[in-house]
Amino acid sequence: MTDSAVAAARPRRLQAIWASAHAPAAGTPRWARTAALIVPLAVLPSSLWRIAAVALHLPIVRDTGGDESGNLPAWMPIELYVVLLSVLSELLAFTAVGLVSTWGEVFPRWVPFLRGRRVPTLAAVVPGAIGAAILTSLWTWAVAMLAVGRNLTGERLTADSPLNVHTWQGALAVVAYIPLVAWGPLLAAVTFAYYRRRAHGA
């Protein structure tokens, strides 16, 4: 195969992977599919903000002169941690798409030992419901605390806090993280739609 043929085959392969990952399951309501597709987009701004601010060191967060590594072990660079955290967040968010896609009902070919088997309904519903409850509680609490000028632990925000909305850097951080409030409720709605569809199908 020539180099040009290989180059031409790559976009087709990526399109096939994309189509397979997003192939809608039969009986999925349009609203549920829309909600599921919004979830990764709601998580994306905060992931990009973390990578830009910490991994790429762009000047979008105020320099407080503190230790950014926190409680990380010495062998884990903060930049690598932030990239891995952001990738993991997007992968977790993408599981919502599985609740409206065919791979959320039948294990895909690349899953060892389970390929081609039906996904047990509760194996998707229970993690989805627990995740939705945790995310909704976490981000509702975060917004409530921010509204009264405090952080997640209840400490009052200082003038040099990265979430100080009186600076453009703080306002940008808040704008990047606010969409996360929708993650929990959207996941709950998609999980409910998945359960109804599977239970009705059963």
Tab-separated table of C-alpha atoms in Angstrom:
chain	number	residue	atom	x	y	z
A	1	MET	CA	0.000	0.000	0.000
A	2	THR	CA	1.399	3.407	-0.974
A	3	ASP	CA	1.890	6.283	1.464
A	4	SER	CA	-0.960	8.212	-0.168
A	5	ALA	CA	-3.306	5.242	0.230
A	6	VAL	CA	-2.356	4.923	3.912
A	7	ALA	CA	-2.927	8.631	4.441
A	8	ALA	CA	-6.319	8.412	2.748
A	9	ALA	CA	-7.327	5.355	4.793
A	10	ARG	CA	-6.621	7.038	8.146
A	11	PRO	CA	-9.500	9.559	8.023
A	12	ARG	CA	-11.883	6.797	6.950
A	13	ARG	CA	-10.792	4.627	9.867
A	14	LEU	CA	-11.244	7.514	12.322
A	15	GLN	CA	-14.681	8.200	10.865
A	16	ALA	CA	-15.603	4.539	11.293
A	17	ILE	CA	-14.434	4.560	14.939
A	18	TRP	CA	-16.365	7.772	15.597
A	19	ALA	CA	-19.509	6.381	13.955
A	20	SER	CA	-19.225	3.148	15.931
A	21	ALA	CA	-18.787	4.995	19.246
A	22	HIS	CA	-21.825	7.185	18.541
A	23	ALA	CA	-24.155	4.673	16.858
A	24	PRO	CA	-27.490	5.271	18.626
A	25	ALA	CA	-29.249	2.381	20.317
A	26	ALA	CA	-32.708	1.557	19.005
A	27	GLY	CA	-35.503	3.287	20.889
A	28	THR	CA	-33.320	6.054	22.333
A	29	PRO	CA	-35.320	9.298	22.713
A	30	ARG	CA	-33.839	12.261	20.907
A	31	TRP	CA	-33.691	14.305	24.116
A	32	ALA	CA	-31.657	11.576	25.839
A	33	ARG	CA	-29.196	11.402	22.967
A	34	THR	CA	-28.804	15.186	22.996
A	35	ALA	CA	-28.283	15.207	26.768
A	36	ALA	CA	-25.660	12.454	26.555
A	37	LEU	CA	-23.723	14.284	23.841
A	38	ILE	CA	-23.740	17.480	25.914
A	39	VAL	CA	-22.040	15.799	28.906
A	40	PRO	CA	-18.500	15.574	27.419
A	41	LEU	CA	-18.881	19.139	26.145
A	42	ALA	CA	-19.844	20.333	29.633
A	43	VAL	CA	-16.690	18.755	31.076
A	44	LEU	CA	-14.377	19.990	28.316
A	45	PRO	CA	-13.948	23.684	29.379
A	46	SER	CA	-12.607	22.797	32.841
A	47	SER	CA	-10.275	20.182	31.358
A	48	LEU	CA	-8.892	22.678	28.860
A	49	TRP	CA	-8.533	25.326	31.571
A	50	ARG	CA	-6.526	22.955	33.807
A	51	ILE	CA	-4.217	21.952	30.975
A	52	ALA	CA	-3.720	25.547	29.844
A	53	ALA	CA	-3.134	26.908	33.350
A	54	VAL	CA	-1.066	24.139	34.944
A	55	ALA	CA	0.413	21.971	32.191
A	56	LEU	CA	1.115	24.736	29.652
A	57	HIS	CA	1.672	27.477	32.265
A	58	LEU	CA	-0.371	30.048	30.353
A	59	PRO	CA	-0.932	33.281	32.335
A	60	ILE	CA	-4.632	32.640	33.001
A	61	VAL	CA	-4.256	32.068	36.751
A	62	ARG	CA	-2.753	34.436	39.302
A	63	ASP	CA	0.647	33.444	40.670
A	64	THR	CA	0.264	33.061	44.423
A	65	GLY	CA	3.820	31.863	44.928
A	66	GLY	CA	2.596	28.664	46.599
A	67	ASP	CA	3.385	25.033	45.935
A	68	GLU	CA	1.084	23.839	43.156
A	69	SER	CA	1.937	20.156	43.624
A	70	GLY	CA	-0.089	19.876	46.852
A	71	ASN	CA	0.034	16.315	48.204
A	72	LEU	CA	1.279	14.711	44.996
A	73	PRO	CA	4.198	12.272	45.340
A	74	ALA	CA	7.581	13.571	44.240
A	75	TRP	CA	7.676	11.261	41.193
A	76	MET	CA	4.417	12.704	39.787
A	77	PRO	CA	4.888	16.068	38.030
A	78	ILE	CA	1.884	18.344	38.481
A	79	GLU	CA	1.737	18.848	34.711
A	80	LEU	CA	1.385	15.112	34.056
A	81	TYR	CA	-1.172	14.765	36.841
A	82	VAL	CA	-3.345	17.526	35.400
A	83	VAL	CA	-3.244	16.049	31.884
A	84	LEU	CA	-4.132	12.581	33.195
A	85	LEU	CA	-6.915	14.030	35.353
A	86	SER	CA	-8.350	15.898	32.385
A	87	VAL	CA	-8.207	12.855	30.099
A	88	LEU	CA	-9.832	10.699	32.802
A	89	SER	CA	-12.570	13.306	33.283
A	90	GLU	CA	-13.369	13.269	29.577
A	91	LEU	CA	-13.388	9.457	29.460
A	92	LEU	CA	-15.784	9.336	32.415
A	93	ALA	CA	-17.969	11.968	30.779
A	94	PHE	CA	-18.012	9.957	27.557
A	95	THR	CA	-19.572	6.996	29.364
A	96	ALA	CA	-22.837	8.968	29.223
A	97	VAL	CA	-22.736	8.511	25.451
A	98	GLY	CA	-22.608	4.759	26.044
A	99	LEU	CA	-26.022	4.970	27.698
A	100	VAL	CA	-27.565	6.033	24.386
A	101	SER	CA	-25.303	4.031	22.041
A	102	THR	CA	-25.144	0.419	20.937
A	103	TRP	CA	-21.912	-0.234	22.869
A	104	GLY	CA	-23.831	0.530	26.055
A	105	GLU	CA	-26.100	-2.440	25.390
A	106	VAL	CA	-23.735	-4.960	23.795
A	107	PHE	CA	-20.055	-5.175	24.744
A	108	PRO	CA	-17.907	-4.134	21.731
A	109	ARG	CA	-15.410	-6.462	20.053
A	110	TRP	CA	-12.371	-5.006	21.791
A	111	VAL	CA	-13.604	-6.010	25.287
A	112	PRO	CA	-11.930	-9.342	26.179
A	113	PHE	CA	-14.144	-12.245	27.283
A	114	LEU	CA	-17.322	-10.127	27.080
A	115	ARG	CA	-17.372	-9.136	23.411
A	116	GLY	CA	-20.791	-9.546	21.830
A	117	ARG	CA	-22.585	-10.178	25.123
A	118	ARG	CA	-25.446	-8.075	26.401
A	119	VAL	CA	-24.530	-5.476	29.022
A	120	PRO	CA	-26.556	-6.221	32.175
A	121	THR	CA	-28.959	-3.332	32.738
A	122	LEU	CA	-27.959	-2.771	36.359
A	123	ALA	CA	-24.260	-2.851	35.442
A	124	ALA	CA	-24.847	0.464	33.676
A	125	VAL	CA	-27.718	1.896	35.729
A	126	VAL	CA	-26.198	1.521	39.213
A	127	PRO	CA	-22.850	3.264	38.414
A	128	GLY	CA	-24.731	5.882	36.398
A	129	ALA	CA	-27.132	6.643	39.256
A	130	ILE	CA	-24.367	6.741	41.877
A	131	GLY	CA	-22.197	8.939	39.668
A	132	ALA	CA	-25.099	11.304	38.986
A	133	ALA	CA	-25.863	11.621	42.714
A	134	ILE	CA	-22.224	12.313	43.625
A	135	LEU	CA	-21.660	14.802	40.799
A	136	THR	CA	-24.897	16.666	41.466
A	137	SER	CA	-24.133	16.958	45.184
A	138	LEU	CA	-20.493	17.954	44.630
A	139	TRP	CA	-21.011	20.670	42.057
A	140	THR	CA	-24.185	22.052	43.682
A	141	TRP	CA	-22.197	22.382	46.906
A	142	ALA	CA	-19.312	24.018	45.043
A	143	VAL	CA	-21.583	26.629	43.441
A	144	ALA	CA	-23.347	27.310	46.745
A	145	MET	CA	-20.006	27.853	48.473
A	146	LEU	CA	-18.733	30.052	45.660
A	147	ALA	CA	-21.902	32.145	45.838
A	148	VAL	CA	-21.123	33.014	49.464
A	149	GLY	CA	-17.433	33.604	48.775
A	150	ARG	CA	-16.053	30.309	50.049
A	151	ASN	CA	-14.220	27.320	48.563
A	152	LEU	CA	-15.174	23.620	48.707
A	153	THR	CA	-13.854	23.239	52.250
A	154	GLY	CA	-15.826	26.258	53.451
A	155	GLU	CA	-12.832	28.580	53.797
A	156	ARG	CA	-13.344	32.177	52.767
A	157	LEU	CA	-11.890	33.090	49.359
A	158	THR	CA	-8.921	35.425	49.619
A	159	ALA	CA	-7.939	38.188	47.228
A	160	ASP	CA	-5.285	35.958	45.619
A	161	SER	CA	-7.571	32.927	45.257
A	162	PRO	CA	-7.747	31.419	41.735
A	163	LEU	CA	-11.556	31.646	42.055
A	164	ASN	CA	-11.666	35.331	42.968
A	165	VAL	CA	-14.255	36.566	40.439
A	166	HIS	CA	-13.087	40.161	40.872
A	167	THR	CA	-10.135	39.367	38.583
A	168	TRP	CA	-10.383	38.269	34.975
A	169	GLN	CA	-8.369	35.148	35.765
A	170	GLY	CA	-10.788	34.130	38.499
A	171	ALA	CA	-13.820	34.905	36.351
A	172	LEU	CA	-12.360	32.756	33.553
A	173	ALA	CA	-11.826	29.858	35.969
A	174	VAL	CA	-15.419	30.081	37.185
A	175	VAL	CA	-16.748	30.220	33.621
A	176	ALA	CA	-14.699	27.110	32.786
A	177	TYR	CA	-15.991	25.156	35.789
A	178	ILE	CA	-19.650	26.275	35.893
A	179	PRO	CA	-20.728	23.850	33.092
A	180	LEU	CA	-19.797	20.965	35.415
A	181	VAL	CA	-22.997	21.730	37.344
A	182	ALA	CA	-24.928	20.183	34.452
A	183	TRP	CA	-22.947	16.918	34.492
A	184	GLY	CA	-24.849	15.236	37.324
A	185	PRO	CA	-28.417	16.125	36.276
A	186	LEU	CA	-27.728	15.260	32.630
A	187	LEU	CA	-26.227	11.912	33.622
A	188	ALA	CA	-29.227	11.211	35.861
A	189	ALA	CA	-31.650	11.923	33.017
A	190	VAL	CA	-29.717	9.768	30.541
A	191	THR	CA	-29.430	6.929	33.081
A	192	PHE	CA	-33.193	7.043	33.671
A	193	ALA	CA	-33.842	6.927	29.925
A	194	TYR	CA	-31.455	3.973	29.608
A	195	TYR	CA	-33.243	2.087	32.385
A	196	ARG	CA	-36.683	2.719	30.882
A	197	ARG	CA	-35.530	1.613	27.433
A	198	ARG	CA	-33.831	-1.549	28.661
A	199	ALA	CA	-36.646	-2.449	31.064
A	200	HIS	CA	-39.236	-1.947	28.317
A	201	GLY	CA	-37.125	-3.976	25.899
A	202	ALA	CA	-36.773	-6.770	28.429
